PDB file of C-alpha atoms in Angstrom:
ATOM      1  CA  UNK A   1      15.382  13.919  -0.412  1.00  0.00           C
ATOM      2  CA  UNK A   2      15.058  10.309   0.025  1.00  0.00           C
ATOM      3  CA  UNK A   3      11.559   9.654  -0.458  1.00  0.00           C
ATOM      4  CA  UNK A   4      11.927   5.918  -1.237  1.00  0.00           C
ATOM      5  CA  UNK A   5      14.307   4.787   1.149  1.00  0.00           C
ATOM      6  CA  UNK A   6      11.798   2.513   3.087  1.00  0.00           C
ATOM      7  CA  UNK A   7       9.069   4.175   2.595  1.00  0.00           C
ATOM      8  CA  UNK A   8       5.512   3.863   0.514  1.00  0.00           C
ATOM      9  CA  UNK A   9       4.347   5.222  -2.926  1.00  0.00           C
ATOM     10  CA  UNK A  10       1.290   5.001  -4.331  1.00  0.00           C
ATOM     11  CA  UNK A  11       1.623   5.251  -7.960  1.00  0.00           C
ATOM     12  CA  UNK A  12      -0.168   7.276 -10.263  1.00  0.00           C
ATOM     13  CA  UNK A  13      -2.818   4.582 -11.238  1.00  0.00           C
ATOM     14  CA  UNK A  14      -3.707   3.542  -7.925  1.00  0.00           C
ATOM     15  CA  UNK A  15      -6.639   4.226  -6.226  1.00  0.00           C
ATOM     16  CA  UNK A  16      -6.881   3.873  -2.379  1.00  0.00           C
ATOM     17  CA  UNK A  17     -10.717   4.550  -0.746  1.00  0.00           C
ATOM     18  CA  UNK A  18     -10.129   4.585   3.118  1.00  0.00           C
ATOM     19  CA  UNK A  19      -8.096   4.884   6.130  1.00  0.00           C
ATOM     20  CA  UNK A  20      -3.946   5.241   5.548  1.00  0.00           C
ATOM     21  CA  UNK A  21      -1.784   5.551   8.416  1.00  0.00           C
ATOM     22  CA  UNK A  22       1.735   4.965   9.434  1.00  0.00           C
ATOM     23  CA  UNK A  23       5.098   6.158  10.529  1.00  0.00           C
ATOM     24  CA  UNK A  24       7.184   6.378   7.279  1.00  0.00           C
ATOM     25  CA  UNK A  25       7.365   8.512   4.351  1.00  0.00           C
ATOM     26  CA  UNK A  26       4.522   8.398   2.109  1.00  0.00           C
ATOM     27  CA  UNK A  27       4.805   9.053  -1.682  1.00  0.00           C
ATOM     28  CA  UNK A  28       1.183   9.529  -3.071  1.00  0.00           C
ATOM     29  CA  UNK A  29       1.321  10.089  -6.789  1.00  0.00           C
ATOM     30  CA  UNK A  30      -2.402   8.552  -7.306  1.00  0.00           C
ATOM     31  CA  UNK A  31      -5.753   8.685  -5.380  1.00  0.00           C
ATOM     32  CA  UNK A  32      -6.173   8.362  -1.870  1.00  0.00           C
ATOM     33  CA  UNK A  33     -10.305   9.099  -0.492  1.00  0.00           C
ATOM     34  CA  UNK A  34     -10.535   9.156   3.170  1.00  0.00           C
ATOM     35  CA  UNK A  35      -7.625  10.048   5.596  1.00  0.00           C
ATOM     36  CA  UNK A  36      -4.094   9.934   5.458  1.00  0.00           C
ATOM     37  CA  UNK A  37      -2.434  10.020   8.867  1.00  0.00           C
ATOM     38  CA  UNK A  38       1.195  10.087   9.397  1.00  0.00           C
ATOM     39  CA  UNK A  39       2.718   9.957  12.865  1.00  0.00           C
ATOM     40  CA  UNK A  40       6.419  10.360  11.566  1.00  0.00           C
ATOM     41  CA  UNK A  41       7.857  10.981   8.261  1.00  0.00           C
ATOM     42  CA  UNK A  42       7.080  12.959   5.492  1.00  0.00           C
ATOM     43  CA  UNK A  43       3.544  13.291   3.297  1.00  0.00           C
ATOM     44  CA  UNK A  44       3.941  14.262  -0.508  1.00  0.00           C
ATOM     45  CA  UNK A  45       1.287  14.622  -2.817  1.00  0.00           C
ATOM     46  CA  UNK A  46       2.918  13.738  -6.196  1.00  0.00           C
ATOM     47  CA  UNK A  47       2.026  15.975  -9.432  1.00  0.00           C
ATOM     48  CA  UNK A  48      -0.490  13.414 -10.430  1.00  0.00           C
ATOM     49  CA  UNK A  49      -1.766  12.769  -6.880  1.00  0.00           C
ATOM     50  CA  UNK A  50      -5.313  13.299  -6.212  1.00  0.00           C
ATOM     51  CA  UNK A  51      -5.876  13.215  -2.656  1.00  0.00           C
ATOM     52  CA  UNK A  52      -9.379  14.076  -1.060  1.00  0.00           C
ATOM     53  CA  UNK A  53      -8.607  13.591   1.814  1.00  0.00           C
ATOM     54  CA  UNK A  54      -7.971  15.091   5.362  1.00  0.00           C
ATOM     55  CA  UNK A  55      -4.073  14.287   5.816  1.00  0.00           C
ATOM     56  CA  UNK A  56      -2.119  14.734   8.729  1.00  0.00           C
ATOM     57  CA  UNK A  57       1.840  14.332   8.921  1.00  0.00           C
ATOM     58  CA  UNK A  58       4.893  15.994  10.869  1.00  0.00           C
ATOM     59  CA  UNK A  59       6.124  17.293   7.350  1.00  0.00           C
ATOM     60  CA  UNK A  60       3.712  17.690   3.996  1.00  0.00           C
ATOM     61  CA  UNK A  61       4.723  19.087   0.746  1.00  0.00           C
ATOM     62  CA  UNK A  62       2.240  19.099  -2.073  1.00  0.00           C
ATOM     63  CA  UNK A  63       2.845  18.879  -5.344  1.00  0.00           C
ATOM     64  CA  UNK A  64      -0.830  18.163  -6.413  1.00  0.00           C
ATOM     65  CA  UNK A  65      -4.390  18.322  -5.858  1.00  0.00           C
ATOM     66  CA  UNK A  66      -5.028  17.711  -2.176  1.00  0.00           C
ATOM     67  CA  UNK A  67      -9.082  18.766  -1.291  1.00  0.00           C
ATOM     68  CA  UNK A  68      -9.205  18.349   2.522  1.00  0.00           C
ATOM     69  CA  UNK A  69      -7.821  19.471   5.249  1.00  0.00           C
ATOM     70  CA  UNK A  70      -3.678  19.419   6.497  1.00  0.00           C
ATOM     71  CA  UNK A  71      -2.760  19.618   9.801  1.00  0.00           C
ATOM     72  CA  UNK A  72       1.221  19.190  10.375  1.00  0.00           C
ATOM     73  CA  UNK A  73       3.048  19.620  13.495  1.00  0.00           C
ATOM     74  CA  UNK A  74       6.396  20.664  11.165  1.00  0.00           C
ATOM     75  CA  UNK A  75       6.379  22.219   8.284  1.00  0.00           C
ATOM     76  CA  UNK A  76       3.984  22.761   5.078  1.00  0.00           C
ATOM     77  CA  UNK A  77       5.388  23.514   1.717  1.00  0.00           C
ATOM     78  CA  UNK A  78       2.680  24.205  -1.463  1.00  0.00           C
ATOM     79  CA  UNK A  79       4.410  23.599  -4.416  1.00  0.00           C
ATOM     80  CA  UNK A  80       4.224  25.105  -7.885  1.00  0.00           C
ATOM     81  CA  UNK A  81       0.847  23.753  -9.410  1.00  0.00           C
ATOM     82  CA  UNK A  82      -0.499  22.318  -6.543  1.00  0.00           C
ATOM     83  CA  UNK A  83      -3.922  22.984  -5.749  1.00  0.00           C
ATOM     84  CA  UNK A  84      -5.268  22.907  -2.444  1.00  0.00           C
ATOM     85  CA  UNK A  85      -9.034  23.137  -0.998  1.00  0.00           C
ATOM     86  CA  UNK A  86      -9.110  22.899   2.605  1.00  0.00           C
ATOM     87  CA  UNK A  87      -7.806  24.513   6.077  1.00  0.00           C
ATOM     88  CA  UNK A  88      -4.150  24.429   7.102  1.00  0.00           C
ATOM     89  CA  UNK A  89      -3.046  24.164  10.518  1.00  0.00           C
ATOM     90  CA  UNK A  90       1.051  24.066  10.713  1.00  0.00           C
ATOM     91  CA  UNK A  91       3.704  25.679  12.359  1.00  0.00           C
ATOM     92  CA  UNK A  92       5.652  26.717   9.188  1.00  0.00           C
ATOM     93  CA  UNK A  93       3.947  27.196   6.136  1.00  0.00           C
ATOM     94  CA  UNK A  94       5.549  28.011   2.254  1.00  0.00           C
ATOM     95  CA  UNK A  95       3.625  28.769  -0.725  1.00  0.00           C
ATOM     96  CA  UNK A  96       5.644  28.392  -4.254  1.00  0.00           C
ATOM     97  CA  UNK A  97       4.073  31.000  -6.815  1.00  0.00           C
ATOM     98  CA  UNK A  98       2.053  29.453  -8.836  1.00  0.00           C
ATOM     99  CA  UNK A  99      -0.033  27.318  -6.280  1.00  0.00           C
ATOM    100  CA  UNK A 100      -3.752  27.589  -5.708  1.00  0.00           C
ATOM    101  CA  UNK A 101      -4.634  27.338  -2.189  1.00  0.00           C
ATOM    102  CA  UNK A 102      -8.574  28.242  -1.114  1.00  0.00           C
ATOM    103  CA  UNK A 103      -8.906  27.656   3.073  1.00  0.00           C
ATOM    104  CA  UNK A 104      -7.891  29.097   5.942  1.00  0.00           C
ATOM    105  CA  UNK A 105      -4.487  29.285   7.459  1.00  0.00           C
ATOM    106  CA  UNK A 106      -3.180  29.127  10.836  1.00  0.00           C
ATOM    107  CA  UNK A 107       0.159  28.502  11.723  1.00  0.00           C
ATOM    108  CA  UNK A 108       1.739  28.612  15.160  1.00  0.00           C
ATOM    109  CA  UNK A 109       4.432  28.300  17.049  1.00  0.00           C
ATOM    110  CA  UNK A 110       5.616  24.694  18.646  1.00  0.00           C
ATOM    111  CA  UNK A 111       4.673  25.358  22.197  1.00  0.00           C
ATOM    112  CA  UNK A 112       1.068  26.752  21.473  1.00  0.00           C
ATOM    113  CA  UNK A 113      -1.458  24.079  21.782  1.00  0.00           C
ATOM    114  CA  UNK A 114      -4.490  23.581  19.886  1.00  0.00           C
ATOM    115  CA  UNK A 115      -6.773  23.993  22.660  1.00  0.00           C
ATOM    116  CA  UNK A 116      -6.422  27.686  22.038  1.00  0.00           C
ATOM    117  CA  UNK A 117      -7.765  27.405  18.602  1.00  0.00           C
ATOM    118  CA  UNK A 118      -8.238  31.666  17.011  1.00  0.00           C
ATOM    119  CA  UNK A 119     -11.835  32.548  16.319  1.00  0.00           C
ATOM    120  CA  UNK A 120     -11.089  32.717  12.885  1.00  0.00           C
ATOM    121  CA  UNK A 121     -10.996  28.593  13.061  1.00  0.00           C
ATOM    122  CA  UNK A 122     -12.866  26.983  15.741  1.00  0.00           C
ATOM    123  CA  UNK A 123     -15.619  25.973  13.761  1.00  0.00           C
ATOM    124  CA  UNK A 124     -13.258  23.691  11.962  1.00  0.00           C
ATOM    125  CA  UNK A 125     -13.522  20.136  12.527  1.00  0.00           C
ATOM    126  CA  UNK A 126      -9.826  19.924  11.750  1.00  0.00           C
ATOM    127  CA  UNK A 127      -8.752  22.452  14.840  1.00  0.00           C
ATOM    128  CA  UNK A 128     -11.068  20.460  17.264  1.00  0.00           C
ATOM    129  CA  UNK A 129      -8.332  18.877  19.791  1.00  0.00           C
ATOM    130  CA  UNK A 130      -8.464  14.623  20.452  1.00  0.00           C
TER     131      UNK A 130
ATOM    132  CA  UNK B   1       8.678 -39.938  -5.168  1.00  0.00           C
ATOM    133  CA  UNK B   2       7.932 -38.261  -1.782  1.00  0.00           C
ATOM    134  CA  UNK B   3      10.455 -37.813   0.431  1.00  0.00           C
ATOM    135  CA  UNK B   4       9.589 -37.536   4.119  1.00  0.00           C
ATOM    136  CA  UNK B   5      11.489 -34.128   4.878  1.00  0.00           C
ATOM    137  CA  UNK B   6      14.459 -35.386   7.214  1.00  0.00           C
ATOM    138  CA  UNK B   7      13.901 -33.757  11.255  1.00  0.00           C
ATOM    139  CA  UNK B   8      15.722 -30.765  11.878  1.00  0.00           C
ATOM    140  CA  UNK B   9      16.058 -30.030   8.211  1.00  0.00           C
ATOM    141  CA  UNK B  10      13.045 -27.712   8.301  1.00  0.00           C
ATOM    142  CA  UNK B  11      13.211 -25.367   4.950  1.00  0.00           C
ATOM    143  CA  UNK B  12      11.568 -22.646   7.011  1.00  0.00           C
ATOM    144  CA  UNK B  13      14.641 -20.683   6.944  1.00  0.00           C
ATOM    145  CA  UNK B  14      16.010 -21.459   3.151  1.00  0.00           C
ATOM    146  CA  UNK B  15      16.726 -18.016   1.367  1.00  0.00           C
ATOM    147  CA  UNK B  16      15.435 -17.292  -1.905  1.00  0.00           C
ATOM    148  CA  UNK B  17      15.685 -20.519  -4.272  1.00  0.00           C
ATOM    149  CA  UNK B  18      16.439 -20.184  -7.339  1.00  0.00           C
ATOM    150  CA  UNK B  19      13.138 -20.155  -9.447  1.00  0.00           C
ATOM    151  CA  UNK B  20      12.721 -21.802 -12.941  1.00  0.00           C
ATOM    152  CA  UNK B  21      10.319 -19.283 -13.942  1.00  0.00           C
ATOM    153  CA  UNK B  22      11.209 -15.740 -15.264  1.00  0.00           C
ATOM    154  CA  UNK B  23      11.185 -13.579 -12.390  1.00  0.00           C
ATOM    155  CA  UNK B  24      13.068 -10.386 -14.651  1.00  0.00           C
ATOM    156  CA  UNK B  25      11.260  -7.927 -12.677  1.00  0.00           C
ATOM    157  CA  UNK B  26      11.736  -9.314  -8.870  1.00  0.00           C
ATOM    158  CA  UNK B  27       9.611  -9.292  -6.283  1.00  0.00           C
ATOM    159  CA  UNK B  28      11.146  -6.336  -4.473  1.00  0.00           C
ATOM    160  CA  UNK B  29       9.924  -3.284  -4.148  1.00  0.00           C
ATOM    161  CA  UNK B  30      10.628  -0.221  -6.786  1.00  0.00           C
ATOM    162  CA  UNK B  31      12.000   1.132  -4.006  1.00  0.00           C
ATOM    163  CA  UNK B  32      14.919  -1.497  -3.817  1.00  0.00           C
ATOM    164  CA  UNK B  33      15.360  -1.010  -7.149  1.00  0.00           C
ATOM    165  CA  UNK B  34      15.854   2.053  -7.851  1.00  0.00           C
ATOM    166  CA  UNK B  35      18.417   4.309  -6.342  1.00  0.00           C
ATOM    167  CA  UNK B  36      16.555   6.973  -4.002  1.00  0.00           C
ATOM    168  CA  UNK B  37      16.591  10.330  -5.350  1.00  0.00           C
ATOM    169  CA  UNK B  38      13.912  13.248  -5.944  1.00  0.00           C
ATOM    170  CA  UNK B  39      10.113  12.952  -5.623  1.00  0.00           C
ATOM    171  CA  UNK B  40      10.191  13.085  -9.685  1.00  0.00           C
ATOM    172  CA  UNK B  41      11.900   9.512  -9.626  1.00  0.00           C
ATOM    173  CA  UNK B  42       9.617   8.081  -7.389  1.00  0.00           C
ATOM    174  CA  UNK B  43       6.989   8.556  -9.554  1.00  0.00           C
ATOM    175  CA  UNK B  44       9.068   6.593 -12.401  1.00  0.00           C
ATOM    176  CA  UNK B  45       8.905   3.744 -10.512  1.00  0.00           C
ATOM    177  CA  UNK B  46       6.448   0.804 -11.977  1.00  0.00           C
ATOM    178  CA  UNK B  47       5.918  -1.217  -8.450  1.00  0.00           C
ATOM    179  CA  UNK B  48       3.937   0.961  -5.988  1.00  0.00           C
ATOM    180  CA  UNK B  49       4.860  -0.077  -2.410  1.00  0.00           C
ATOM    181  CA  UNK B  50       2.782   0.184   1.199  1.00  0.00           C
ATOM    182  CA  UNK B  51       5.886  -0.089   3.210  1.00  0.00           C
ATOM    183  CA  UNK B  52       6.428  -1.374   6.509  1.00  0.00           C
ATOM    184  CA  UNK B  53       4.778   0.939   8.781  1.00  0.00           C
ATOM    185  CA  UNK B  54       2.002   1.598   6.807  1.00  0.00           C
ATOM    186  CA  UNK B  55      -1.637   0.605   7.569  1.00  0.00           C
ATOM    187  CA  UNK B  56      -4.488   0.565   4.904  1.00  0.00           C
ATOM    188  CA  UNK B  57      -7.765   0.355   6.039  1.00  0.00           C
ATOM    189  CA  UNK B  58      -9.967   0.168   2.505  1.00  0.00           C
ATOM    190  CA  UNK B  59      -9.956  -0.645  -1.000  1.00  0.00           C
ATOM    191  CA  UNK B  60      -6.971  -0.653  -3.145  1.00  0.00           C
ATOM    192  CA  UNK B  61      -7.617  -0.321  -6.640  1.00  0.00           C
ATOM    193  CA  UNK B  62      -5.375   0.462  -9.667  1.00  0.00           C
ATOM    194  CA  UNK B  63      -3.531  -0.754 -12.548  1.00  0.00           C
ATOM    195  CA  UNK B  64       0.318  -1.103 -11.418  1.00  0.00           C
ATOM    196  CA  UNK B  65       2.063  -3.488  -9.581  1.00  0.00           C
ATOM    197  CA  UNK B  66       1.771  -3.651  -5.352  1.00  0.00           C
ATOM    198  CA  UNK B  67       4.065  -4.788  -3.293  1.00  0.00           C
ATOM    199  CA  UNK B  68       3.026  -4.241  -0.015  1.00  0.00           C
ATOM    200  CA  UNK B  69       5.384  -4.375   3.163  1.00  0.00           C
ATOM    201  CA  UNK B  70       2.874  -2.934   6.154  1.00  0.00           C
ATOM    202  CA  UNK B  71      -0.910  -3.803   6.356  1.00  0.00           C
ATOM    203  CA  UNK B  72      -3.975  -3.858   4.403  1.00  0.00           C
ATOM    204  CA  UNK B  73      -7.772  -4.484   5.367  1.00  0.00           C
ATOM    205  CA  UNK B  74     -10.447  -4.289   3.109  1.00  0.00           C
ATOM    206  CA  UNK B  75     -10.180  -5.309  -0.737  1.00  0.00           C
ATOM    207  CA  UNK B  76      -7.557  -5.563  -3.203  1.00  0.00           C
ATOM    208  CA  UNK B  77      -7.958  -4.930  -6.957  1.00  0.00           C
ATOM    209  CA  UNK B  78      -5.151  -4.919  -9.435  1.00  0.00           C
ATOM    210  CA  UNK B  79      -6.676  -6.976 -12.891  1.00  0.00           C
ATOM    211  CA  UNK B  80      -3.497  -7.292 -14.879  1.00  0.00           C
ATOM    212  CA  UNK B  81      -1.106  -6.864 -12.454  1.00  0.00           C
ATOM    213  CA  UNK B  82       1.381  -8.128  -9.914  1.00  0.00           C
ATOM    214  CA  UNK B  83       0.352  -7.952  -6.266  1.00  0.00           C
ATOM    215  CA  UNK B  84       3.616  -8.886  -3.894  1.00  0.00           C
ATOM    216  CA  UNK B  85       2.928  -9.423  -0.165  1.00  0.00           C
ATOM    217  CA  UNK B  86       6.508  -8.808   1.086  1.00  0.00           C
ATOM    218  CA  UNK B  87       8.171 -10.589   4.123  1.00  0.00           C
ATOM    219  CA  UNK B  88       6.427  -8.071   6.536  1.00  0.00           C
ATOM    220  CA  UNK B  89       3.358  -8.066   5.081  1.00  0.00           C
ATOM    221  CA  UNK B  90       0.306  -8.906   6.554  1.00  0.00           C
ATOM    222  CA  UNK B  91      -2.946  -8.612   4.451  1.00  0.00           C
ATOM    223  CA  UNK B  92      -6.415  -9.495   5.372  1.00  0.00           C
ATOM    224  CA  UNK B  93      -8.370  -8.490   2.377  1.00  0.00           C
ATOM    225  CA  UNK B  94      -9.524 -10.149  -1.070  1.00  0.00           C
ATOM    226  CA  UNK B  95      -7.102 -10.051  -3.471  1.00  0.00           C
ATOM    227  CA  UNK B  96      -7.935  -9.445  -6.960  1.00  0.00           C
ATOM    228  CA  UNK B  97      -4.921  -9.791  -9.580  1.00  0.00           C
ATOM    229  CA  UNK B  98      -2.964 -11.117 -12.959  1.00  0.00           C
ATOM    230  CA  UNK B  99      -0.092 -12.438 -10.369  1.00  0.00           C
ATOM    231  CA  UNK B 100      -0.011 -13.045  -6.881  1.00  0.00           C
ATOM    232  CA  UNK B 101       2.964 -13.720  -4.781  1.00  0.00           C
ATOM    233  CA  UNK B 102       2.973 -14.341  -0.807  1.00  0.00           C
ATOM    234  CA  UNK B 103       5.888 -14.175   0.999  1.00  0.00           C
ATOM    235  CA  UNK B 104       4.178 -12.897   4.054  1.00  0.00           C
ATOM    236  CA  UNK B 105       0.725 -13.764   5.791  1.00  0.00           C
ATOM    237  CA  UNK B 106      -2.704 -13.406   3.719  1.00  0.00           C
ATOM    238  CA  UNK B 107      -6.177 -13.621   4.938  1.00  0.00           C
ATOM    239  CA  UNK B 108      -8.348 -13.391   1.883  1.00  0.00           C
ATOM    240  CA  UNK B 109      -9.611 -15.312  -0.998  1.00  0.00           C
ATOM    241  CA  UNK B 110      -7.042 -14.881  -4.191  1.00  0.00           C
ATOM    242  CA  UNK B 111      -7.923 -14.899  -7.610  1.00  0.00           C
ATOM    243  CA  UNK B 112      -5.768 -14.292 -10.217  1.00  0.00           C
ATOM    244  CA  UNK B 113      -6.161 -14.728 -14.135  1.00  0.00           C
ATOM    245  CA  UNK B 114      -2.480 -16.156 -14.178  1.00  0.00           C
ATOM    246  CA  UNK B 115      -0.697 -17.184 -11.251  1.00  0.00           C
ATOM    247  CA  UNK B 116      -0.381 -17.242  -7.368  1.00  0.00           C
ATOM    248  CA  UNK B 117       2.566 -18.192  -5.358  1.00  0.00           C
ATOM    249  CA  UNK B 118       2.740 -18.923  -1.800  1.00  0.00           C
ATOM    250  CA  UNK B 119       6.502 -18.917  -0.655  1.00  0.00           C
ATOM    251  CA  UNK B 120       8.151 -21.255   1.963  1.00  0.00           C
ATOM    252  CA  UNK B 121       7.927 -18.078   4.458  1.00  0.00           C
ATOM    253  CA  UNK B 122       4.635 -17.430   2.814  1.00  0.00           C
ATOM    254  CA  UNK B 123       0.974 -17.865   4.790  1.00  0.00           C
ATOM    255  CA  UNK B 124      -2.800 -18.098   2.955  1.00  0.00           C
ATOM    256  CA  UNK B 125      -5.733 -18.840   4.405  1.00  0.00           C
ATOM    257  CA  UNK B 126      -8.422 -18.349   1.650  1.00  0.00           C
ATOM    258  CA  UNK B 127      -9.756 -19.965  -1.490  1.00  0.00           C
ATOM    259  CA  UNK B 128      -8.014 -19.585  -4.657  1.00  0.00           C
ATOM    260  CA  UNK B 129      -8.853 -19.621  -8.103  1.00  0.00           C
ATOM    261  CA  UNK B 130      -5.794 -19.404 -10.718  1.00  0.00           C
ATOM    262  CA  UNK B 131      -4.477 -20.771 -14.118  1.00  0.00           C
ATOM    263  CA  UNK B 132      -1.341 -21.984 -11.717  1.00  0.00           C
ATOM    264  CA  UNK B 133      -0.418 -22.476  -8.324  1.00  0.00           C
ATOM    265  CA  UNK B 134       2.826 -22.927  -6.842  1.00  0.00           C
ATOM    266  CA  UNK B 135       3.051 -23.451  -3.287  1.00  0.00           C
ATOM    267  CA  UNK B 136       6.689 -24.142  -1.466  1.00  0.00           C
ATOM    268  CA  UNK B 137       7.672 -26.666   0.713  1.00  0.00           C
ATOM    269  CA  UNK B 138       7.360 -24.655   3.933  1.00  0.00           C
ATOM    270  CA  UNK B 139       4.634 -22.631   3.365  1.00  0.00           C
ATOM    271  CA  UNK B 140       1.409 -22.496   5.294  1.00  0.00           C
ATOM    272  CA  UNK B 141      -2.142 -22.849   2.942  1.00  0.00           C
ATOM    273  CA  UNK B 142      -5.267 -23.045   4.638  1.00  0.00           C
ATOM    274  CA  UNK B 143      -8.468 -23.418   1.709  1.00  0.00           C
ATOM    275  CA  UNK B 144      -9.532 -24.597  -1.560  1.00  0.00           C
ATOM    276  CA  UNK B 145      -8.066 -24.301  -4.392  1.00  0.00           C
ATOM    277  CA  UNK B 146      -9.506 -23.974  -8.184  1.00  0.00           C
ATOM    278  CA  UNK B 147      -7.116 -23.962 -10.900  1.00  0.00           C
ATOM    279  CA  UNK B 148      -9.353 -22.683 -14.405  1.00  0.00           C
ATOM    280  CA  UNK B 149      -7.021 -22.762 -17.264  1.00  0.00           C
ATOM    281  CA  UNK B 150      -7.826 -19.640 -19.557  1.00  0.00           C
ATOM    282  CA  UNK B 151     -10.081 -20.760 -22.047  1.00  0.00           C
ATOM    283  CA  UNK B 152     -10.152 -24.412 -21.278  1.00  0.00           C
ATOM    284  CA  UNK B 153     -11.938 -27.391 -19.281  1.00  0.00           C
ATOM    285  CA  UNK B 154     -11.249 -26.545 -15.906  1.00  0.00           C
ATOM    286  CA  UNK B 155     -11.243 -29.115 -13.159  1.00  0.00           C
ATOM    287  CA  UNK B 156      -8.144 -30.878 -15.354  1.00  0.00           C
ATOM    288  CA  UNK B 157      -6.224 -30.404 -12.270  1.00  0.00           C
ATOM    289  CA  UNK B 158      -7.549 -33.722 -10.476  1.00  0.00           C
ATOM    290  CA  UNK B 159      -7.425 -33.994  -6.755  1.00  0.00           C
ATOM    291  CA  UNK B 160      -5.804 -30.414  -6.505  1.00  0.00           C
ATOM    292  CA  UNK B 161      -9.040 -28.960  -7.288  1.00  0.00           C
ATOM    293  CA  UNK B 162     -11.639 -28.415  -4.435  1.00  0.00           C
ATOM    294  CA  UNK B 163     -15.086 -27.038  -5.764  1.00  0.00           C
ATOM    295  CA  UNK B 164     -16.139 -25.497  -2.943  1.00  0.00           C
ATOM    296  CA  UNK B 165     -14.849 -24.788   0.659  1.00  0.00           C
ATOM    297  CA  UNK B 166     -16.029 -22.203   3.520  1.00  0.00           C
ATOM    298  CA  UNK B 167     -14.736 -18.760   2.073  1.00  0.00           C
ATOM    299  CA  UNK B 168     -13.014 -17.389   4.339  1.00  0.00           C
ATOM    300  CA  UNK B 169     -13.563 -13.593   5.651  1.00  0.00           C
ATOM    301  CA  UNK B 170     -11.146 -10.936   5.124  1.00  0.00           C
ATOM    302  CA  UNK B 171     -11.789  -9.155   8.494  1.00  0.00           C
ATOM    303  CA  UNK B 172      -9.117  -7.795  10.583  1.00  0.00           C
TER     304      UNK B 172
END
């Protein structure tokens, strides 16, 4: 796992209110409030982190306390302690014993598009397709 | 003395000089630094980094170092700490901090309660307010400048300081 290689981290004492995007790993060990969108590499939410935020990235693993919602067009891993409020929408999806997750969960394959969101989410704003 | 710089000896392109201050935690990123590994040593790391890609649109707050690599719009805030603006960096956004050091391009007013540094690649347009400047031959500064020695009489600086100039905006 090479997290730093050129990548970002936001350490545990800073605080970011607002819009992040990019295409490189992101290391979030602080606070991020707004969005996080990632259109390559890989979102973690440190031990520390404290995102509220809704995050998007081809690859998440938390770690954390993420309170928004995750949308991933790879894979989603919930780590042991982390605590997440808010919807998921990936394709894969693993859950470590020992993490708290309260939302709803839809995974799919690759090929199915978003347009044909289930009942059980359409009232999401996270599921609505841009 | 000043020397006219000779033509076609432009110092745009000189690599790092050798500095007579202490510099004994470098201006590169943590992630330089230290050898990548697990998540649990990035979080080791003193310097947080916004790396190349990355694009902040907001207010940055905290109390570690920054360097920041990618973009940033909105406010910075790090009393007591170092804020880098690497190579690639390109900030337009207030910067609040003990130590500021531009090696990239800043649109913002900088004040910091010790130092700022504008390197030969380095670009500021803004006003500053520090206890020192350095600024290196090569290196583009557009505003006023208002050195305020801790504790003391400021405007001992002479000529160098300018009360008052147009503040610039930090908008994108």
């Amino acid at each position: 796992m090479s997290l730093l290689g050129a990548g970002t981290l936001i350490g545990r004492s800073l605080v970011i209110r607002g819009e992040v995007s990019g295409s490189e790993d992101l290391y979030v060990d602080g606070s991020i409030e707004g969005t996080v969108t990632l259109s390559a590499g890989r979102l973690t939410v440190g031990p520390n982190a404290k995102v509220k935020a809704d995050v998007q990235a081809p690859e998440v693993i938390v770690m954390g306390d993420l309170d928004g919602n995750l949308r991933s067009e790879g894979k989603v891993e919930l780590r042991d302690k982390s605590a997440v409020r808010g919807d998921i929408l990936a394709i894969r999806l693993a859950v470590e014993e020992g993490a708290v997750l309260r939302g709803r969960v839809d995974l799919r394959g690759p090929e199915e598009k978003a347009e044909d969101a289930s009942p059980a989410v359409e009232e999401s704003s996270l599921f609505q397709h841009q | 003395m000043w020397k006219p710089n000779q033509p076609g000896n432009v110092p745009t392109s000189t690599p790092e000089p050798i500095r007579p201050t202490p510099p004994a935690t470098g201006y590169e990123p943590a992630a330089a630094r230290t050898p990548a590994s697990s998540p649990a040593a990035a979080t080791t790391g003193e310097q947080a980094t916004i790396g190349k890609s990355l694009v902040v649109k907001g207010e940055v707050s905290g109390s570690e170092s920054l360097f920041i690599d990618g973009k940033v719009e909105g406010a910075i805030n790090l009393p007591g700490n170092r804020v880098t603006v690497g190579r690639n960096g390109q900030v337009a956004a207030n910067i609040s901090a003990r130590e500021i050091v531009v090696l990239g391009k800043v649109r913002g007013n900088c004040q910091a309660s010790d130092r700022v540094e504008i390197r030969s690649e380095g670009s500021l347009t803004g006003d500053v307010i520090a206890a020192r400047i350095s600024i290196e031959d090569g290196a583009f500064f557009k505003g006023g400048i208002d050195i305020r020695k801790p504790g003391g009489t400021d405007a001992k600086g002479g000529p160098a300081v300018v009360e008052k100039s147009e503040p610039v905006a930090a908008e994108a």
